[in-house]
Amino acid sequence: MKLYSTLNKQVTEFKPLAPGRVKMFVCGPTVYELSHIGHAKTYIQMDVLARTLRRLGYELTYLQNITDIDDRIITRAWERSEDWRELANHFEAEYLKDMTTLNNMAVDTYARATDHIDDIIRQVEALMTKGHAYEIADDGIYFEIATFPDYGKLSGRQQVGEHDSQARIDQSEHKRGWNDFCLWKFHKPNEPAWDAPFGKGRPGWHIEDTAISEHYFGPQYDIHGGAIDLIFPHHEAELTQMEAISGLTPFVGYWTHTGFLQVDEEKMSKSLDNFYTIQDVVDRGYDPMSLRLAVLQSHYRSPINFTWDTLKSAHTRLMDLRAMADLRWQLYKDESANSDISFDKSSESFLNAMANDLNSPQALAQIANDERLFAQNLISESQQDGFINYLQTIDDVLGLGLLSSSDITEEQKELLQQREHARTAADWKAADLARDELAKHNLAVRDTPKGQVWART
């Protein structure tokens, strides 16, 4: 496996800390609203990274946090006159439902920030003891950037740019350094708070993730994933905190970031009326796997321009892939059919593409080449197991559900077999009756010199 890391800015041979075992953490959602298609891009691509690692034989533990306490959650709860915890629980449930809809099923553990307050407090105490943190009265506990000379080594930056409107550098006129960030926010009226030795309050954004990852993985692990807009300051802050606490480097071996998603060549924004949730896609009648495929047609580090026409094209491509998967039910007895095809080589080429920094466009191109070859020749009965194994490899990695979504019923299989037997016996009346029954099941059948060919209608 080769993987790009934002830390060293190059694709290198993937070497986990423990041979054959991988610990992977991905920044999860802040649960104050429905997840949008930008979230879909990141979580689909991180799901495929996890699937690829497992298919290549790695023993993977995939951890994702749930930010269920945050300024935005509190603000949204006030706006809706709702309890902040009920709001967070509601949108967490919606997020998990969306992930199931998209077939993002690789996560082993979802960890809520509020379930790890004790871990957060311990990290804040450690930073204070080591001289990296200080208190601002009636405000909070802040990390002092000046105490960590390596700040900026992940992003190559130390300050916010003009386009970083979402950078979330904590504001306080009493900070020692303008980019010092808040570890713990002291309690304010009508806000949730927890007791701590340094003052009652709630965690800052960045400390939640390192506390959770250290709880499950220790001070160092293999892969940290997330969207590209999290590199600075969020992931920079995570790296700074954890290496300051542990004294160990690197905190993470491979920082893996997904490219931006735009809509109609513009930044997705509610003010531009081009903000679409995952549920919007489903509500418009699109198969969720069409969105999944649309995402995978671009490399995970590349930006995507989303349009509804793009989604329609992806849906057409998905139907082609399902038609290819349907070929496993076309049982031809002519052993000369597709004699040049090696499904083992097809699987190997597919996996090689995915092992090369998750090159899903190249992997899909390999499938398209195979698809054209299958269309020119028929798959023989003796090749069926190899073909199914090939489809299983694709499903294991890309998660498109080709084997399940394109399955046919036992009744349909029996009708196809009845018609083939009738055709072989030259019982044309019985063959026609079977064809009429298949039509009722939305299966159209035509005859070829090598056997019957059917397709969905």
Short mmCIF file of C-alpha atoms in Angstrom, two decimals:
data_model
loop_
_atom_site.label_atom_id
_atom_site.label_comp_id
_atom_site.label_asym_id
_atom_site.label_seq_id
_atom_site.Cartn_x
_atom_site.Cartn_y
_atom_site.Cartn_z
CA MET A 1 0.00 0.00 0.00
CA LYS A 2 1.21 3.49 -0.88
CA LEU A 3 -0.33 6.53 0.74
CA TYR A 4 0.10 10.29 0.56
CA SER A 5 0.67 12.14 3.83
CA THR A 6 0.03 15.84 4.22
CA LEU A 7 2.89 15.94 6.73
CA ASN A 8 5.66 14.99 4.29
CA LYS A 9 3.82 16.03 1.09
CA GLN A 10 4.53 12.82 -0.83
CA VAL A 11 3.26 9.34 -1.61
CA THR A 12 5.29 6.75 0.27
CA GLU A 13 5.12 3.07 1.15
CA PHE A 14 2.62 2.68 3.97
CA LYS A 15 4.29 1.37 7.11
CA PRO A 16 2.10 1.18 10.22
CA LEU A 17 3.64 1.30 13.69
CA ALA A 18 2.79 -2.36 14.25
CA PRO A 19 3.28 -4.56 11.16
CA GLY A 20 -0.07 -5.69 9.75
CA ARG A 21 -2.12 -3.63 12.21
CA VAL A 22 -3.52 -0.16 11.54
CA LYS A 23 -5.09 2.42 13.83
CA MET A 24 -7.10 5.04 11.96
CA PHE A 25 -8.94 8.09 13.31
CA VAL A 26 -11.20 10.33 11.22
CA CYS A 27 -12.75 13.59 12.38
CA GLY A 28 -16.47 13.02 12.66
CA PRO A 29 -19.29 15.56 12.47
CA THR A 30 -20.33 18.37 14.76
CA VAL A 31 -23.93 17.33 15.22
CA TYR A 32 -25.98 20.51 15.00
CA GLU A 33 -27.55 20.09 11.54
CA LEU A 34 -28.01 17.50 8.77
CA SER A 35 -24.91 16.23 7.01
CA HIS A 36 -24.34 17.66 3.53
CA ILE A 37 -22.84 16.26 0.35
CA GLY A 38 -19.42 17.65 1.28
CA HIS A 39 -19.53 15.41 4.35
CA ALA A 40 -20.60 12.57 2.07
CA LYS A 41 -17.46 13.01 -0.05
CA THR A 42 -15.10 12.80 2.91
CA TYR A 43 -16.81 9.94 4.71
CA ILE A 44 -17.28 7.86 1.56
CA GLN A 45 -13.61 8.23 0.66
CA MET A 46 -12.45 7.47 4.21
CA ASP A 47 -14.77 4.45 4.26
CA VAL A 48 -13.15 3.21 1.05
CA LEU A 49 -9.67 3.74 2.53
CA ALA A 50 -10.68 1.57 5.48
CA ARG A 51 -12.19 -1.07 3.18
CA THR A 52 -9.06 -1.12 1.02
CA LEU A 53 -6.77 -1.63 4.00
CA ARG A 54 -8.87 -4.52 5.22
CA ARG A 55 -9.07 -6.10 1.76
CA LEU A 56 -5.28 -5.89 1.52
CA GLY A 57 -5.02 -7.89 4.73
CA TYR A 58 -4.41 -5.24 7.39
CA GLU A 59 -6.08 -5.61 10.77
CA LEU A 60 -7.71 -2.18 11.01
CA THR A 61 -9.33 -0.36 13.91
CA TYR A 62 -11.32 2.61 12.60
CA LEU A 63 -12.30 5.24 15.16
CA GLN A 64 -14.46 8.30 14.51
CA ASN A 65 -15.42 10.99 16.98
CA ILE A 66 -18.77 12.71 17.37
CA THR A 67 -18.49 16.36 18.42
CA ASP A 68 -21.61 16.63 20.56
CA ILE A 69 -20.60 19.71 22.56
CA ASP A 70 -19.60 22.84 20.64
CA ASP A 71 -20.43 26.54 20.28
CA ARG A 72 -22.53 25.81 17.21
CA ILE A 73 -24.58 23.16 19.00
CA ILE A 74 -25.31 25.54 21.86
CA THR A 75 -26.22 28.38 19.50
CA ARG A 76 -28.50 26.19 17.40
CA ALA A 77 -30.23 24.85 20.52
CA TRP A 78 -30.90 28.43 21.67
CA GLU A 79 -32.29 29.33 18.26
CA ARG A 80 -34.65 26.35 18.38
CA SER A 81 -35.51 26.72 22.10
CA GLU A 82 -34.32 23.14 22.51
CA ASP A 83 -32.12 21.34 25.00
CA TRP A 84 -28.60 21.16 23.57
CA ARG A 85 -28.22 17.46 24.34
CA GLU A 86 -31.50 16.54 22.68
CA LEU A 87 -30.48 18.50 19.59
CA ALA A 88 -27.07 16.80 19.47
CA ASN A 89 -28.58 13.35 19.96
CA HIS A 90 -31.11 13.99 17.18
CA PHE A 91 -28.52 15.04 14.62
CA GLU A 92 -26.14 12.27 15.67
CA ALA A 93 -28.91 9.77 14.89
CA GLU A 94 -29.51 11.49 11.54
CA TYR A 95 -25.80 11.33 10.74
CA LEU A 96 -25.60 7.62 11.49
CA LYS A 97 -28.69 7.04 9.35
CA ASP A 98 -27.03 8.93 6.48
CA MET A 99 -23.87 6.84 6.84
CA THR A 100 -25.92 3.66 6.61
CA THR A 101 -27.71 5.05 3.55
CA LEU A 102 -24.34 5.66 1.86
CA ASN A 103 -23.07 2.21 2.93
CA ASN A 104 -20.31 3.77 5.04
CA MET A 105 -20.09 0.79 7.36
CA ALA A 106 -16.35 0.50 8.09
CA VAL A 107 -16.21 2.44 11.39
CA ASP A 108 -15.59 0.25 14.43
CA THR A 109 -16.24 2.84 17.14
CA TYR A 110 -18.04 6.19 17.26
CA ALA A 111 -16.89 8.15 20.32
CA ARG A 112 -18.82 11.12 21.68
CA ALA A 113 -16.84 14.03 23.13
CA THR A 114 -19.15 14.20 26.16
CA ASP A 115 -18.29 10.60 27.03
CA HIS A 116 -14.61 11.56 27.31
CA ILE A 117 -14.68 14.65 29.51
CA ASP A 118 -12.34 13.01 32.04
CA ASP A 119 -9.81 12.28 29.26
CA ILE A 120 -10.06 15.89 28.09
CA ILE A 121 -9.48 17.22 31.61
CA ARG A 122 -6.40 15.01 32.01
CA GLN A 123 -4.93 16.37 28.78
CA VAL A 124 -5.56 19.99 29.80
CA GLU A 125 -3.92 19.32 33.16
CA ALA A 126 -0.91 17.74 31.45
CA LEU A 127 -0.46 20.77 29.18
CA MET A 128 -0.67 23.13 32.15
CA THR A 129 1.84 21.07 34.13
CA LYS A 130 4.29 21.05 31.22
CA GLY A 131 4.06 24.81 30.82
CA HIS A 132 2.19 24.82 27.49
CA ALA A 133 -1.09 26.24 28.78
CA TYR A 134 -2.22 29.27 30.76
CA GLU A 135 -5.40 30.64 32.26
CA ILE A 136 -7.31 33.76 31.26
CA ALA A 137 -9.65 34.78 34.08
CA ASP A 138 -13.35 34.51 33.25
CA ASP A 139 -12.43 33.08 29.84
CA GLY A 140 -10.64 29.73 29.77
CA ILE A 141 -7.44 27.73 29.51
CA TYR A 142 -5.36 28.43 26.38
CA PHE A 143 -2.50 26.67 24.63
CA GLU A 144 0.48 28.99 24.17
CA ILE A 145 1.83 28.48 20.64
CA ALA A 146 5.16 30.11 21.53
CA THR A 147 5.98 27.07 23.69
CA PHE A 148 5.86 24.68 20.72
CA PRO A 149 8.49 25.53 18.06
CA ASP A 150 7.15 22.97 15.56
CA TYR A 151 3.75 24.65 15.25
CA GLY A 152 2.92 24.86 11.54
CA LYS A 153 4.81 21.78 10.36
CA LEU A 154 1.66 20.00 9.16
CA SER A 155 0.05 22.85 7.24
CA GLY A 156 3.16 24.87 6.45
CA ARG A 157 1.31 27.84 7.95
CA GLN A 158 1.23 29.72 11.20
CA GLN A 159 -1.47 32.27 10.51
CA VAL A 160 -4.96 32.46 9.11
CA GLY A 161 -5.39 33.61 5.51
CA GLU A 162 -8.04 35.87 4.05
CA HIS A 163 -10.18 32.91 2.92
CA ASP A 164 -10.12 31.12 6.28
CA SER A 165 -13.51 32.30 7.47
CA GLN A 166 -14.14 28.90 9.07
CA ALA A 167 -10.71 28.61 10.66
CA ARG A 168 -12.15 29.07 14.16
CA ILE A 169 -9.15 30.64 15.84
CA ASP A 170 -10.49 31.34 19.34
CA GLN A 171 -10.83 35.05 19.95
CA SER A 172 -9.77 36.72 23.20
CA GLU A 173 -8.18 40.10 23.68
CA HIS A 174 -6.20 38.70 26.60
CA LYS A 175 -4.40 35.93 24.72
CA ARG A 176 -0.61 35.95 24.82
CA GLY A 177 -0.36 35.04 21.16
CA TRP A 178 -2.97 35.83 18.52
CA ASN A 179 -3.13 32.16 17.39
CA ASP A 180 -3.21 30.62 20.87
CA PHE A 181 -6.26 28.39 21.03
CA CYS A 182 -8.71 27.48 23.75
CA LEU A 183 -8.44 24.14 25.53
CA TRP A 184 -11.19 24.70 28.11
CA LYS A 185 -13.94 27.34 28.17
CA PHE A 186 -15.03 28.51 31.60
CA HIS A 187 -18.69 28.22 32.49
CA LYS A 188 -21.15 30.87 31.38
CA PRO A 189 -24.82 31.15 32.45
CA ASN A 190 -27.21 28.80 30.63
CA GLU A 191 -24.36 26.81 29.04
CA PRO A 192 -23.50 23.16 29.73
CA ALA A 193 -20.49 22.68 31.98
CA TRP A 194 -18.46 20.04 33.79
CA ASP A 195 -16.43 20.29 36.97
CA ALA A 196 -12.64 20.39 36.53
CA PRO A 197 -9.69 21.15 38.87
CA PHE A 198 -8.91 24.30 36.89
CA GLY A 199 -12.51 25.56 36.79
CA LYS A 200 -15.97 24.47 35.77
CA GLY A 201 -16.54 24.64 32.03
CA ARG A 202 -16.52 22.72 28.76
CA PRO A 203 -13.89 21.60 26.27
CA GLY A 204 -12.55 23.51 23.30
CA TRP A 205 -12.84 21.99 19.85
CA HIS A 206 -9.32 20.68 19.24
CA ILE A 207 -8.75 18.97 22.61
CA GLU A 208 -11.76 16.70 22.13
CA ASP A 209 -10.15 14.78 19.29
CA THR A 210 -6.74 14.19 20.86
CA ALA A 211 -8.32 13.10 24.13
CA ILE A 212 -10.46 10.56 22.29
CA SER A 213 -7.67 9.26 20.05
CA GLU A 214 -5.27 8.92 23.01
CA HIS A 215 -7.92 7.05 24.99
CA TYR A 216 -8.26 4.40 22.27
CA PHE A 217 -4.89 4.46 20.49
CA GLY A 218 -2.35 5.98 22.85
CA PRO A 219 -0.09 8.96 22.02
CA GLN A 220 0.80 7.76 18.50
CA TYR A 221 -1.10 6.02 15.74
CA ASP A 222 -1.08 5.42 12.00
CA ILE A 223 -3.68 7.40 10.02
CA HIS A 224 -5.64 10.57 10.73
CA GLY A 225 -8.24 11.43 8.09
CA GLY A 226 -10.51 14.35 7.39
CA ALA A 227 -11.41 17.07 4.92
CA ILE A 228 -8.73 19.41 3.62
CA ASP A 229 -10.26 22.43 5.34
CA LEU A 230 -9.45 20.87 8.72
CA ILE A 231 -5.68 20.93 8.18
CA PHE A 232 -5.41 24.43 9.64
CA PRO A 233 -5.94 25.19 12.41
CA HIS A 234 -7.75 22.07 13.66
CA HIS A 235 -5.32 19.29 12.75
CA GLU A 236 -2.36 21.57 13.34
CA ALA A 237 -3.71 22.14 16.84
CA GLU A 238 -4.23 18.42 17.41
CA LEU A 239 -0.65 17.64 16.43
CA THR A 240 0.63 20.47 18.61
CA GLN A 241 -1.34 19.35 21.67
CA MET A 242 -0.49 15.68 21.52
CA GLU A 243 3.21 16.04 20.77
CA ALA A 244 3.47 18.67 23.53
CA ILE A 245 1.85 16.26 25.98
CA SER A 246 3.74 13.10 25.02
CA GLY A 247 7.06 14.41 23.75
CA LEU A 248 6.78 11.77 21.02
CA THR A 249 6.92 12.40 17.29
CA PRO A 250 5.24 11.88 14.96
CA PHE A 251 1.83 11.99 16.60
CA VAL A 252 0.35 10.48 13.40
CA GLY A 253 2.24 8.64 10.68
CA TYR A 254 -0.05 9.56 7.76
CA TRP A 255 -2.34 12.59 7.59
CA THR A 256 -4.93 11.86 4.89
CA HIS A 257 -7.09 14.71 3.61
CA THR A 258 -9.90 14.76 1.07
CA GLY A 259 -10.31 17.52 -1.53
CA PHE A 260 -12.99 20.20 -1.56
CA LEU A 261 -16.48 19.75 -2.97
CA GLN A 262 -17.99 22.60 -4.95
CA VAL A 263 -21.49 22.91 -6.40
CA ASP A 264 -21.78 24.31 -9.93
CA GLU A 265 -18.20 25.65 -9.68
CA GLU A 266 -18.99 27.60 -6.50
CA LYS A 267 -18.46 27.02 -2.81
CA MET A 268 -21.46 25.26 -1.32
CA SER A 269 -23.35 27.78 0.79
CA LYS A 270 -26.87 28.31 2.07
CA SER A 271 -26.63 31.94 0.98
CA LEU A 272 -26.04 30.80 -2.62
CA ASP A 273 -28.94 28.36 -2.40
CA ASN A 274 -26.66 25.49 -3.47
CA PHE A 275 -26.42 23.74 -0.11
CA TYR A 276 -27.57 20.12 -0.38
CA THR A 277 -27.83 17.55 2.37
CA ILE A 278 -27.43 13.83 1.88
CA GLN A 279 -31.14 13.52 2.54
CA ASP A 280 -31.85 16.03 -0.24
CA VAL A 281 -30.22 13.62 -2.69
CA VAL A 282 -32.36 10.73 -1.47
CA ASP A 283 -35.52 12.84 -1.38
CA ARG A 284 -35.00 13.72 -5.07
CA GLY A 285 -35.21 10.03 -5.86
CA TYR A 286 -31.54 9.27 -6.50
CA ASP A 287 -30.04 5.96 -5.53
CA PRO A 288 -27.52 6.73 -2.73
CA MET A 289 -25.01 4.50 -4.50
CA SER A 290 -25.09 6.97 -7.40
CA LEU A 291 -23.73 9.64 -5.04
CA ARG A 292 -21.16 7.17 -3.75
CA LEU A 293 -20.02 6.38 -7.30
CA ALA A 294 -19.97 10.08 -8.26
CA VAL A 295 -17.54 10.68 -5.39
CA LEU A 296 -15.33 7.71 -6.27
CA GLN A 297 -14.96 8.77 -9.89
CA SER A 298 -12.51 11.41 -8.64
CA HIS A 299 -9.33 10.83 -6.65
CA TYR A 300 -9.87 11.45 -2.96
CA ARG A 301 -7.32 14.28 -2.86
CA SER A 302 -8.87 16.02 -5.87
CA PRO A 303 -11.67 18.56 -5.71
CA ILE A 304 -15.11 17.62 -7.01
CA ASN A 305 -17.60 19.84 -8.78
CA PHE A 306 -21.05 18.52 -7.95
CA THR A 307 -23.94 19.07 -10.35
CA TRP A 308 -27.21 17.23 -10.69
CA ASP A 309 -26.15 16.28 -14.22
CA THR A 310 -23.01 14.71 -12.75
CA LEU A 311 -25.18 12.69 -10.40
CA LYS A 312 -27.39 11.57 -13.29
CA SER A 313 -24.31 10.43 -15.21
CA ALA A 314 -23.11 8.52 -12.16
CA HIS A 315 -26.51 6.86 -11.91
CA THR A 316 -26.24 5.72 -15.54
CA ARG A 317 -22.77 4.35 -14.80
CA LEU A 318 -24.11 2.56 -11.72
CA MET A 319 -26.78 0.90 -13.84
CA ASP A 320 -24.06 -0.28 -16.23
CA LEU A 321 -22.12 -1.79 -13.33
CA ARG A 322 -25.22 -3.55 -12.05
CA ALA A 323 -25.89 -4.90 -15.55
CA MET A 324 -22.33 -6.24 -15.56
CA ALA A 325 -22.96 -7.89 -12.19
CA ASP A 326 -26.12 -9.45 -13.61
CA LEU A 327 -23.92 -11.45 -16.00
CA ARG A 328 -23.19 -13.89 -13.18
CA TRP A 329 -26.66 -15.34 -13.73
CA GLN A 330 -26.07 -15.83 -17.46
CA LEU A 331 -24.92 -19.45 -17.36
CA TYR A 332 -23.43 -20.41 -20.73
CA LYS A 333 -22.27 -23.95 -21.32
CA ASP A 334 -19.92 -22.97 -24.13
CA GLU A 335 -16.51 -23.23 -22.45
CA SER A 336 -14.88 -21.21 -25.22
CA ALA A 337 -16.76 -18.14 -24.01
CA ASN A 338 -14.44 -15.49 -22.55
CA SER A 339 -11.53 -17.92 -22.64
CA ASP A 340 -9.11 -14.98 -22.58
CA ILE A 341 -10.47 -13.51 -19.35
CA SER A 342 -8.64 -14.02 -16.05
CA PHE A 343 -10.71 -12.80 -13.16
CA ASP A 344 -7.72 -13.22 -10.84
CA LYS A 345 -5.76 -10.74 -12.98
CA SER A 346 -8.73 -8.39 -13.06
CA SER A 347 -8.95 -8.44 -9.26
CA GLU A 348 -5.20 -7.93 -8.98
CA SER A 349 -5.23 -4.93 -11.32
CA PHE A 350 -8.15 -3.43 -9.45
CA LEU A 351 -6.48 -3.85 -6.06
CA ASN A 352 -3.17 -2.52 -7.36
CA ALA A 353 -4.91 0.69 -8.39
CA MET A 354 -6.56 1.06 -4.99
CA ALA A 355 -3.29 0.26 -3.21
CA ASN A 356 -1.64 3.14 -5.08
CA ASP A 357 -2.84 5.99 -2.86
CA LEU A 358 -6.46 4.94 -3.27
CA ASN A 359 -6.64 5.56 -7.03
CA SER A 360 -10.36 4.90 -7.45
CA PRO A 361 -10.56 6.51 -10.95
CA GLN A 362 -7.94 4.06 -12.22
CA ALA A 363 -9.73 1.17 -10.50
CA LEU A 364 -13.04 2.16 -12.12
CA ALA A 365 -11.30 2.41 -15.49
CA GLN A 366 -10.07 -1.16 -15.00
CA ILE A 367 -13.64 -2.28 -14.32
CA ALA A 368 -14.84 -0.45 -17.44
CA ASN A 369 -12.25 -2.28 -19.56
CA ASP A 370 -13.43 -5.59 -18.16
CA GLU A 371 -17.03 -4.60 -18.71
CA ARG A 372 -16.37 -4.01 -22.42
CA LEU A 373 -14.63 -7.37 -22.69
CA PHE A 374 -17.56 -9.14 -21.02
CA ALA A 375 -19.95 -7.46 -23.45
CA GLN A 376 -18.03 -8.88 -26.40
CA ASN A 377 -17.95 -12.42 -25.05
CA LEU A 378 -20.16 -14.53 -22.85
CA ILE A 379 -19.10 -15.89 -19.47
CA SER A 380 -19.15 -19.65 -19.27
CA GLU A 381 -20.65 -21.65 -16.46
CA SER A 382 -17.24 -22.75 -15.19
CA GLN A 383 -16.15 -19.11 -14.87
CA GLN A 384 -19.03 -18.06 -12.63
CA ASP A 385 -17.21 -18.54 -9.30
CA GLY A 386 -14.24 -16.51 -10.49
CA PHE A 387 -16.52 -13.76 -11.72
CA ILE A 388 -18.44 -13.65 -8.43
CA ASN A 389 -15.14 -13.42 -6.52
CA TYR A 390 -14.14 -10.50 -8.72
CA LEU A 391 -17.45 -8.74 -8.01
CA GLN A 392 -16.99 -9.46 -4.30
CA THR A 393 -13.58 -7.78 -4.42
CA ILE A 394 -15.15 -4.69 -5.97
CA ASP A 395 -17.91 -4.66 -3.36
CA ASP A 396 -15.49 -5.20 -0.47
CA VAL A 397 -13.48 -2.14 -1.51
CA LEU A 398 -15.85 0.32 -3.22
CA GLY A 399 -18.94 -0.64 -1.24
CA LEU A 400 -21.33 -0.23 -4.17
CA GLY A 401 -23.31 -3.34 -3.31
CA LEU A 402 -23.19 -4.83 -6.80
CA LEU A 403 -23.76 -8.37 -5.58
CA SER A 404 -26.72 -7.50 -3.39
CA SER A 405 -28.42 -4.80 -5.46
CA SER A 406 -28.34 -6.78 -8.68
CA ASP A 407 -29.45 -10.08 -7.23
CA ILE A 408 -32.39 -11.93 -8.73
CA THR A 409 -34.91 -14.09 -6.95
CA GLU A 410 -34.98 -17.85 -6.89
CA GLU A 411 -38.23 -17.71 -8.89
CA GLN A 412 -36.56 -15.61 -11.59
CA LYS A 413 -33.57 -17.95 -11.74
CA GLU A 414 -35.91 -20.92 -12.14
CA LEU A 415 -37.82 -19.21 -14.96
CA LEU A 416 -34.55 -18.43 -16.77
CA GLN A 417 -33.43 -22.03 -16.42
CA GLN A 418 -36.82 -23.32 -17.59
CA ARG A 419 -36.64 -21.18 -20.68
CA GLU A 420 -33.07 -22.24 -21.46
CA HIS A 421 -34.01 -25.92 -21.09
CA ALA A 422 -37.09 -25.41 -23.30
CA ARG A 423 -34.99 -23.62 -25.90
CA THR A 424 -32.37 -26.41 -25.88
CA ALA A 425 -35.18 -28.96 -26.38
CA ALA A 426 -36.67 -26.85 -29.21
CA ASP A 427 -39.89 -26.53 -27.18
CA TRP A 428 -40.60 -23.05 -28.49
CA LYS A 429 -44.05 -22.79 -26.95
CA ALA A 430 -42.69 -23.44 -23.45
CA ALA A 431 -39.80 -21.05 -24.12
CA ASP A 432 -42.25 -18.31 -25.13
CA LEU A 433 -44.38 -18.89 -22.03
CA ALA A 434 -41.31 -18.62 -19.82
CA ARG A 435 -40.27 -15.42 -21.62
CA ASP A 436 -43.73 -13.93 -21.01
CA GLU A 437 -43.46 -14.77 -17.31
CA LEU A 438 -40.00 -13.20 -17.15
CA ALA A 439 -41.40 -10.04 -18.72
CA LYS A 440 -43.77 -9.77 -15.77
CA HIS A 441 -40.65 -9.70 -13.59
CA ASN A 442 -39.17 -6.89 -15.70
CA LEU A 443 -36.62 -9.21 -17.30
CA ALA A 444 -36.27 -9.14 -21.09
CA VAL A 445 -34.70 -12.17 -22.80
CA ARG A 446 -33.13 -12.59 -26.24
CA ASP A 447 -31.42 -15.57 -27.82
CA THR A 448 -27.83 -15.80 -29.06
CA PRO A 449 -25.88 -18.71 -30.63
CA LYS A 450 -24.25 -19.29 -27.22
CA GLY A 451 -27.32 -19.02 -25.04
CA GLN A 452 -30.01 -16.65 -23.81
CA VAL A 453 -29.17 -13.15 -22.73
CA TRP A 454 -31.40 -11.20 -20.37
CA ALA A 455 -31.52 -7.67 -19.06
CA ARG A 456 -33.64 -5.68 -16.65
CA THR A 457 -36.37 -3.48 -18.13
#
